[in-house]
């Protein structure tokens, strides 16, 4: 059986052109990169979690739901962590549970592009769809991001190589600028590579703004920015010669010294550039639906991530209510973890608290987090085993179609599982 135009739920590209062939128990994908293909192979993998467990023993589904609900309702301040490889419909139920119980709700955004979101909140962002980037951009900038490895189909389907409506010759109609401390595989394709001194993005943006306003850069510029004046001049010439600049920014900005201020100052520069040409910016969000969580959480609570309901209303303070911090400070006493492997990624101090407190995990495959969990509930692969909405990295919602059934019948989706837990809590 062949299924067309399936959405890949792995990285922020949310490729919607995947062709999946199910043949003699095997899954064959077309148009998917290795990362995406690995996710589709989960459909038939022999390590798939297909039965609920409590303390490692297989139990009845209803018992596992009840125990999960008991863990959350007995807690004084539970943490609901909604990972990004699930639909926004499931995320909304997770947010509702945190609100009902006076807990905290958070998502991968707090440890990746959260500072980008903060910078955008402070300055506002001129943005567009990734399709417009493909059709219009004659200069593509990658700043602190290496999409060839983080979003393998980015360049081939959207940013560098494809034909666009106004860029009929694909790569030949585009100039590529890469700014990164490392000479990455993306940088190897650049017309101009700018080697940034780590943590010195703000001085460099400031030098670019000074040049834009007609100031001469002096002999101290290289010492302060880490980039020589000739390269900055060349960079500005390329930008100002463009009809449309498509800028993609990555964790090199959000996770280095300066964090949200890096993004804020970049957006100031882009606002000034827009007096001379057109420039739009998109964050290269890493996870498939991490942008979706920011959307649904903002719609539901007024804030994009790291929201605390312990006073009966939503409060937002990244650094205080974000997952890494509340775990490290032992500010929460139970946790529901959905579709993310925090056990493999958080700092040791935070993971130690996950070991100490009751933990329910919803996931499709065994991982460090499931090993730490009191209750493990089998996850449904959203976008393959049930329909749902996913936001691409440019904040465009895509509706995913189901094409196979989950390998069990006690739940139809992660949203359904969370609703069952919520009903049990309310009882
Ligand atoms: S680039 Fe991302 S969304 Fe596209 S197939 Fe690869 S992992 Fe999936």
XYZ file of C-alpha atoms in Angstrom, residues 76-369:
294
model
C 1.174 19.678 45.305
C 2.740 21.082 42.147
C 3.019 18.717 39.173
C 5.016 19.440 36.029
C 3.316 18.607 32.734
C 5.918 18.457 29.978
C 4.455 18.336 26.496
C 7.156 17.292 24.034
C 7.053 18.449 20.438
C 6.514 15.220 18.516
C 2.790 15.191 19.161
C -0.208 17.138 17.894
C -1.348 20.518 19.231
C -4.624 18.828 20.189
C -2.681 16.658 22.689
C -0.696 19.706 23.842
C -3.902 21.570 24.644
C -5.102 18.764 26.933
C -1.708 18.801 28.713
C -2.050 22.555 29.285
C -5.609 22.050 30.588
C -4.384 19.414 33.087
C -1.670 21.757 34.410
C -4.237 24.574 34.742
C -6.753 22.328 36.544
C -4.167 21.008 39.024
C -2.285 24.277 39.638
C 0.889 22.853 38.140
C 3.459 23.955 35.594
C 3.356 23.287 31.851
C 6.392 23.506 29.631
C 7.863 22.247 26.382
C 11.151 21.879 24.475
C 10.992 25.603 23.638
C 12.308 26.448 27.113
C 15.615 24.740 26.322
C 16.002 25.614 22.625
C 14.463 28.644 20.876
C 12.856 30.100 24.026
C 15.274 33.082 23.919
C 14.330 33.614 20.255
C 10.673 33.800 21.292
C 11.625 36.321 24.018
C 13.568 38.445 21.501
C 10.616 38.373 19.106
C 8.234 39.372 21.910
C 10.439 42.375 22.698
C 10.989 43.631 19.135
C 8.414 42.064 16.806
C 9.499 40.108 13.749
C 9.179 40.666 9.996
C 8.552 37.126 8.816
C 6.994 35.145 5.991
C 6.387 31.539 5.031
C 9.239 29.278 4.044
C 7.504 28.999 0.636
C 7.855 32.767 0.156
C 11.534 32.442 1.043
C 11.837 29.838 -1.717
C 9.987 31.952 -4.275
C 11.472 35.367 -3.496
C 14.802 35.278 -1.658
C 17.850 36.047 -3.794
C 20.053 36.145 -0.705
C 19.706 33.448 1.931
C 21.429 33.933 5.283
C 22.025 31.166 7.819
C 23.105 32.723 11.123
C 24.146 30.299 13.875
C 22.426 27.376 12.203
C 23.613 24.353 10.242
C 20.477 23.063 8.490
C 22.324 20.523 6.370
C 22.645 18.486 9.554
C 19.749 19.705 11.718
C 17.052 19.962 8.993
C 18.437 17.780 6.164
C 15.716 18.647 3.603
C 15.851 22.414 4.291
C 18.264 23.240 1.484
C 17.013 20.797 -1.116
C 13.287 21.500 -0.693
C 13.098 25.129 0.465
C 16.089 27.394 0.847
C 19.064 26.839 -1.497
C 18.445 24.501 -4.408
C 14.747 24.450 -5.429
C 13.320 26.568 -8.243
C 11.241 29.465 -6.947
C 8.584 31.547 -8.740
C 11.023 34.480 -9.031
C 14.161 32.313 -8.745
C 13.740 29.993 -11.699
C 17.388 28.876 -11.740
C 17.360 27.680 -8.131
C 20.817 27.853 -6.567
C 22.147 29.957 -9.456
C 19.669 32.737 -8.601
C 20.613 32.815 -4.927
C 23.581 34.040 -2.929
C 24.248 32.160 0.280
C 25.742 33.731 3.405
C 26.624 31.584 6.416
C 27.678 33.098 9.750
C 28.929 30.533 12.229
C 31.944 30.019 14.515
C 32.508 26.621 12.838
C 33.047 25.952 9.155
C 30.032 23.648 8.937
C 28.775 21.570 6.025
C 26.263 24.363 5.352
C 29.139 26.879 5.330
C 30.895 24.848 2.613
C 28.116 25.874 0.210
C 28.260 29.582 1.039
C 29.242 32.432 -1.277
C 30.351 34.252 1.855
C 31.311 32.589 5.108
C 31.600 34.852 8.159
C 33.543 33.253 10.985
C 31.972 34.611 14.141
C 33.779 34.901 17.437
C 31.551 32.837 19.792
C 29.408 35.112 21.941
C 30.204 38.256 19.901
C 27.101 38.462 17.708
C 25.850 41.681 19.304
C 29.064 43.676 18.605
C 28.972 42.393 15.021
C 25.306 43.365 14.532
C 26.138 46.771 16.043
C 29.043 47.249 13.617
C 26.719 46.353 10.724
C 24.157 48.906 11.937
C 26.869 51.539 12.278
C 27.974 50.892 8.689
C 24.354 51.039 7.521
C 24.068 54.509 9.112
C 27.142 55.693 7.245
C 29.740 55.472 10.016
C 33.298 54.394 9.207
C 34.494 51.295 11.079
C 37.867 51.861 12.708
C 40.881 49.653 13.509
C 39.311 48.373 16.759
C 36.346 46.794 14.945
C 38.013 43.419 14.409
C 39.145 43.250 18.012
C 35.593 43.937 19.260
C 33.582 41.896 16.739
C 36.030 39.130 15.820
C 35.431 39.863 12.102
C 37.676 42.050 9.894
C 36.292 45.252 8.365
C 36.662 43.995 4.781
C 34.428 40.988 5.496
C 31.820 43.165 7.224
C 31.850 45.510 4.198
C 31.443 42.582 1.807
C 28.596 41.207 3.945
C 26.781 44.564 3.965
C 27.291 44.995 0.204
C 25.762 41.591 -0.473
C 22.802 42.325 1.810
C 22.143 45.777 0.368
C 22.392 44.483 -3.222
C 19.591 41.967 -2.535
C 15.981 42.213 -3.632
C 14.779 39.926 -0.837
C 16.841 38.559 2.050
C 15.648 35.329 3.648
C 17.362 34.993 7.047
C 17.272 31.748 9.008
C 18.483 31.961 12.601
C 19.466 29.102 14.865
C 20.497 28.113 18.337
C 23.882 29.726 17.735
C 22.065 32.953 18.583
C 19.518 31.674 21.111
C 21.942 29.572 23.150
C 25.103 31.664 23.180
C 26.024 34.626 25.383
C 23.438 37.349 24.884
C 20.595 34.869 24.212
C 17.337 36.821 23.665
C 19.328 40.068 23.329
C 21.199 38.561 20.344
C 17.843 38.094 18.635
C 16.566 41.510 19.750
C 19.590 43.339 18.290
C 19.419 41.258 15.093
C 15.753 42.250 14.701
C 16.749 45.914 15.192
C 19.287 45.483 12.374
C 16.692 43.816 10.155
C 14.223 46.649 10.797
C 16.875 49.103 9.567
C 17.774 46.903 6.586
C 14.113 46.970 5.579
C 14.499 50.675 4.804
C 16.787 49.677 1.899
C 15.634 46.203 0.814
C 13.288 43.473 2.017
C 14.367 41.105 4.760
C 12.314 38.410 6.496
C 13.497 36.122 9.266
C 12.501 32.598 10.325
C 13.838 30.659 13.318
C 15.039 27.187 12.361
C 12.965 25.440 15.018
C 14.436 22.022 15.758
C 11.458 19.864 16.686
C 8.491 19.281 14.450
C 5.743 20.892 16.523
C 7.702 23.064 18.959
C 6.287 26.139 17.184
C 2.838 24.556 17.648
C 3.260 24.424 21.421
C 4.142 28.136 21.488
C 1.031 28.851 19.419
C -1.444 26.774 21.416
C 0.052 27.775 24.797
C -0.166 31.469 23.845
C -3.717 31.024 22.636
C -4.679 29.100 25.789
C -2.734 30.981 28.524
C -1.372 34.182 26.983
C 2.223 32.914 27.252
C 4.324 30.735 24.911
C 5.981 28.265 27.362
C 7.082 27.832 31.015
C 3.680 28.688 32.506
C 2.905 28.202 36.201
C -0.698 27.919 37.445
C 0.023 27.483 41.183
C -1.725 30.749 42.063
C -4.829 29.853 40.101
C -3.866 31.890 37.045
C -1.072 31.597 34.506
C 2.301 33.194 35.296
C 5.191 33.188 32.856
C 8.805 33.454 33.856
C 11.427 31.492 31.877
C 14.304 30.632 34.190
C 11.916 30.339 37.123
C 9.179 28.110 35.715
C 11.144 26.373 32.957
C 11.659 22.620 33.202
C 15.417 22.446 33.803
C 15.175 24.973 36.619
C 12.091 23.662 38.446
C 13.572 20.151 38.391
C 17.034 21.236 39.549
C 15.482 23.267 42.399
C 13.029 20.432 43.257
C 10.123 22.868 42.874
C 7.808 20.143 41.503
C 6.830 16.862 43.137
C 5.400 14.800 40.243
C 5.687 14.813 36.495
C 3.811 13.797 33.360
C 6.203 13.572 30.418
C 4.721 13.251 26.956
C 6.699 12.522 23.775
C 10.157 13.772 24.795
C 13.181 12.045 26.282
C 14.285 14.446 29.008
C 16.210 11.694 30.791
C 18.716 11.734 27.928
C 19.009 15.492 27.551
C 18.670 17.443 30.804
C 21.540 18.268 33.188
C 22.305 15.621 35.787
C 20.814 17.604 38.681
C 17.456 17.892 36.912
C 17.404 14.215 35.932
C 18.194 13.228 39.543
C 14.934 14.836 40.631
C 13.067 12.957 37.898
C 14.383 9.783 39.575
C 13.266 10.919 43.031
C 9.665 11.859 42.241
C 6.732 9.938 40.705
C 6.899 10.082 36.920
C 4.528 9.023 34.148
C 5.880 8.883 30.610
C 3.981 8.583 27.345
C 6.338 7.431 24.591
C 6.586 5.114 21.604
C 10.024 3.582 22.322
C 12.148 2.702 25.366
C 14.551 5.490 26.352
C 16.276 6.795 29.503
C 13.044 8.587 30.513
